PDB file of C-alpha atoms in Angstrom:
ATOM      1  CA  UNK A  18     -58.861  67.115 102.219  1.00  0.00           C
ATOM      2  CA  UNK A  19     -57.044  68.444  99.156  1.00  0.00           C
ATOM      3  CA  UNK A  20     -55.805  64.966  98.217  1.00  0.00           C
ATOM      4  CA  UNK A  21     -59.305  63.569  98.547  1.00  0.00           C
ATOM      5  CA  UNK A  22     -60.690  66.309  96.290  1.00  0.00           C
ATOM      6  CA  UNK A  23     -57.985  65.655  93.689  1.00  0.00           C
ATOM      7  CA  UNK A  24     -58.732  61.916  93.784  1.00  0.00           C
ATOM      8  CA  UNK A  25     -62.464  62.442  93.359  1.00  0.00           C
ATOM      9  CA  UNK A  26     -61.862  64.974  90.558  1.00  0.00           C
ATOM     10  CA  UNK A  27     -59.619  62.471  88.767  1.00  0.00           C
ATOM     11  CA  UNK A  28     -62.237  59.693  88.973  1.00  0.00           C
ATOM     12  CA  UNK A  29     -65.045  61.979  87.803  1.00  0.00           C
ATOM     13  CA  UNK A  30     -62.861  63.321  84.981  1.00  0.00           C
ATOM     14  CA  UNK A  31     -62.083  59.812  83.760  1.00  0.00           C
ATOM     15  CA  UNK A  32     -65.779  58.893  83.709  1.00  0.00           C
ATOM     16  CA  UNK A  33     -66.807  62.109  81.957  1.00  0.00           C
ATOM     17  CA  UNK A  34     -64.070  61.627  79.349  1.00  0.00           C
ATOM     18  CA  UNK A  35     -65.536  58.215  78.515  1.00  0.00           C
ATOM     19  CA  UNK A  36     -68.997  59.702  78.177  1.00  0.00           C
ATOM     20  CA  UNK A  37     -67.821  62.587  75.989  1.00  0.00           C
ATOM     21  CA  UNK A  38     -65.678  60.471  73.683  1.00  0.00           C
ATOM     22  CA  UNK A  39     -68.090  57.553  73.670  1.00  0.00           C
ATOM     23  CA  UNK A  40     -67.958  54.157  75.275  1.00  0.00           C
ATOM     24  CA  UNK A  41     -68.557  50.797  73.752  1.00  0.00           C
ATOM     25  CA  UNK A  42     -70.344  47.926  75.424  1.00  0.00           C
ATOM     26  CA  UNK A  43     -68.568  45.980  78.132  1.00  0.00           C
ATOM     27  CA  UNK A  44     -66.124  43.313  77.065  1.00  0.00           C
ATOM     28  CA  UNK A  45     -68.516  40.578  78.244  1.00  0.00           C
ATOM     29  CA  UNK A  46     -71.345  41.897  76.051  1.00  0.00           C
ATOM     30  CA  UNK A  47     -68.932  42.288  73.114  1.00  0.00           C
ATOM     31  CA  UNK A  48     -67.867  38.654  73.478  1.00  0.00           C
ATOM     32  CA  UNK A  49     -71.533  37.600  73.617  1.00  0.00           C
ATOM     33  CA  UNK A  50     -72.230  39.533  70.418  1.00  0.00           C
ATOM     34  CA  UNK A  51     -69.285  37.926  68.625  1.00  0.00           C
ATOM     35  CA  UNK A  52     -70.291  34.491  69.876  1.00  0.00           C
ATOM     36  CA  UNK A  53     -73.865  35.067  68.681  1.00  0.00           C
ATOM     37  CA  UNK A  54     -72.624  36.022  65.211  1.00  0.00           C
ATOM     38  CA  UNK A  55     -70.166  33.112  65.055  1.00  0.00           C
ATOM     39  CA  UNK A  56     -73.035  30.681  65.654  1.00  0.00           C
ATOM     40  CA  UNK A  57     -75.100  32.040  62.745  1.00  0.00           C
ATOM     41  CA  UNK A  58     -75.210  29.919  59.590  1.00  0.00           C
ATOM     42  CA  UNK A  59     -75.441  33.071  57.455  1.00  0.00           C
ATOM     43  CA  UNK A  60     -72.178  34.507  58.801  1.00  0.00           C
ATOM     44  CA  UNK A  61     -68.867  33.023  57.707  1.00  0.00           C
ATOM     45  CA  UNK A  62     -66.601  35.539  59.469  1.00  0.00           C
ATOM     46  CA  UNK A  63     -66.861  38.742  61.513  1.00  0.00           C
ATOM     47  CA  UNK A  64     -64.388  41.313  60.203  1.00  0.00           C
ATOM     48  CA  UNK A  65     -65.276  44.109  62.607  1.00  0.00           C
ATOM     49  CA  UNK A  66     -67.710  44.904  65.390  1.00  0.00           C
ATOM     50  CA  UNK A  67     -67.960  48.490  66.624  1.00  0.00           C
ATOM     51  CA  UNK A  68     -70.266  49.488  69.462  1.00  0.00           C
ATOM     52  CA  UNK A  69     -71.104  52.871  70.955  1.00  0.00           C
ATOM     53  CA  UNK A  70     -73.428  53.835  73.798  1.00  0.00           C
ATOM     54  CA  UNK A  71     -75.811  56.658  72.959  1.00  0.00           C
ATOM     55  CA  UNK A  72     -77.478  57.188  76.321  1.00  0.00           C
ATOM     56  CA  UNK A  73     -79.210  53.936  77.314  1.00  0.00           C
ATOM     57  CA  UNK A  74     -79.233  52.728  73.698  1.00  0.00           C
ATOM     58  CA  UNK A  75     -76.397  51.100  71.790  1.00  0.00           C
ATOM     59  CA  UNK A  76     -75.270  51.595  68.214  1.00  0.00           C
ATOM     60  CA  UNK A  77     -73.627  48.598  66.525  1.00  0.00           C
ATOM     61  CA  UNK A  78     -71.763  48.554  63.224  1.00  0.00           C
ATOM     62  CA  UNK A  79     -70.865  45.155  61.775  1.00  0.00           C
ATOM     63  CA  UNK A  80     -68.748  44.149  58.809  1.00  0.00           C
ATOM     64  CA  UNK A  81     -69.120  40.445  58.155  1.00  0.00           C
ATOM     65  CA  UNK A  82     -68.266  37.883  55.551  1.00  0.00           C
ATOM     66  CA  UNK A  83     -71.434  36.101  54.562  1.00  0.00           C
ATOM     67  CA  UNK A  84     -71.800  32.387  53.853  1.00  0.00           C
ATOM     68  CA  UNK A  85     -70.656  31.694  50.268  1.00  0.00           C
ATOM     69  CA  UNK A  86     -73.817  29.622  49.708  1.00  0.00           C
ATOM     70  CA  UNK A  87     -75.842  32.834  49.514  1.00  0.00           C
ATOM     71  CA  UNK A  88     -75.522  33.431  45.782  1.00  0.00           C
ATOM     72  CA  UNK A  89     -78.603  35.424  44.849  1.00  0.00           C
ATOM     73  CA  UNK A  90     -79.044  39.007  46.015  1.00  0.00           C
ATOM     74  CA  UNK A  91     -82.479  38.249  47.467  1.00  0.00           C
ATOM     75  CA  UNK A  92     -81.066  35.330  49.497  1.00  0.00           C
ATOM     76  CA  UNK A  93     -78.376  37.632  50.861  1.00  0.00           C
ATOM     77  CA  UNK A  94     -80.900  40.328  51.802  1.00  0.00           C
ATOM     78  CA  UNK A  95     -83.147  37.792  53.540  1.00  0.00           C
ATOM     79  CA  UNK A  96     -80.177  36.326  55.431  1.00  0.00           C
ATOM     80  CA  UNK A  97     -79.099  39.779  56.603  1.00  0.00           C
ATOM     81  CA  UNK A  98     -82.651  40.627  57.689  1.00  0.00           C
ATOM     82  CA  UNK A  99     -82.922  37.375  59.682  1.00  0.00           C
ATOM     83  CA  UNK A 100     -79.588  37.989  61.330  1.00  0.00           C
ATOM     84  CA  UNK A 101     -80.487  41.601  62.196  1.00  0.00           C
ATOM     85  CA  UNK A 102     -83.879  40.574  63.595  1.00  0.00           C
ATOM     86  CA  UNK A 103     -82.376  37.847  65.787  1.00  0.00           C
ATOM     87  CA  UNK A 104     -79.501  40.115  66.874  1.00  0.00           C
ATOM     88  CA  UNK A 105     -81.970  42.764  68.039  1.00  0.00           C
ATOM     89  CA  UNK A 106     -84.022  40.133  69.896  1.00  0.00           C
ATOM     90  CA  UNK A 107     -80.909  38.815  71.653  1.00  0.00           C
ATOM     91  CA  UNK A 108     -79.573  42.315  72.432  1.00  0.00           C
ATOM     92  CA  UNK A 109     -82.613  44.585  73.001  1.00  0.00           C
ATOM     93  CA  UNK A 110     -80.397  47.528  74.003  1.00  0.00           C
ATOM     94  CA  UNK A 111     -79.297  47.833  70.351  1.00  0.00           C
ATOM     95  CA  UNK A 112     -81.217  50.720  68.829  1.00  0.00           C
ATOM     96  CA  UNK A 113     -79.137  51.286  65.687  1.00  0.00           C
ATOM     97  CA  UNK A 114     -77.672  48.360  63.761  1.00  0.00           C
ATOM     98  CA  UNK A 115     -75.567  48.827  60.646  1.00  0.00           C
ATOM     99  CA  UNK A 116     -74.842  45.517  58.922  1.00  0.00           C
ATOM    100  CA  UNK A 117     -72.320  45.507  56.076  1.00  0.00           C
ATOM    101  CA  UNK A 118     -71.790  42.256  54.186  1.00  0.00           C
ATOM    102  CA  UNK A 119     -68.384  41.932  52.546  1.00  0.00           C
ATOM    103  CA  UNK A 120     -66.042  39.329  51.138  1.00  0.00           C
ATOM    104  CA  UNK A 121     -62.874  40.605  52.822  1.00  0.00           C
ATOM    105  CA  UNK A 122     -61.743  42.959  55.533  1.00  0.00           C
TER     106      UNK A 122
END
C-alpha cells in the first residue's frame, strides 16, 4: 500500500508542478501553429513561439520576421492584424496573442 501511495503522490506531484510552473500547448498544437505561420504570405520566418496555458485559455507570444515586401508602416500593421485575426480563428483557445515583428532573432 505504501508503494502505491508513493507512486500516486509522484504522479500527482508531477502534474501539479506543471500547472504551477506553467505548461505550453501540446507538441502537436505547437507544430500546427508553426505550420500555420509558415504558410502565411506576410510571415517570412518564425523566430520564436512561446505558449502558456492560463486555465482553459492559451497565451501565445510570437517573434516573426515579416515579408520584406511590406515597406510602409500601415502595410505592416494591416498584415499583422490579418495574421492575428486568422490565427485566432484557427486556434480559438488563444485568448492573449502578442505578435512582435522583427528583422532578426
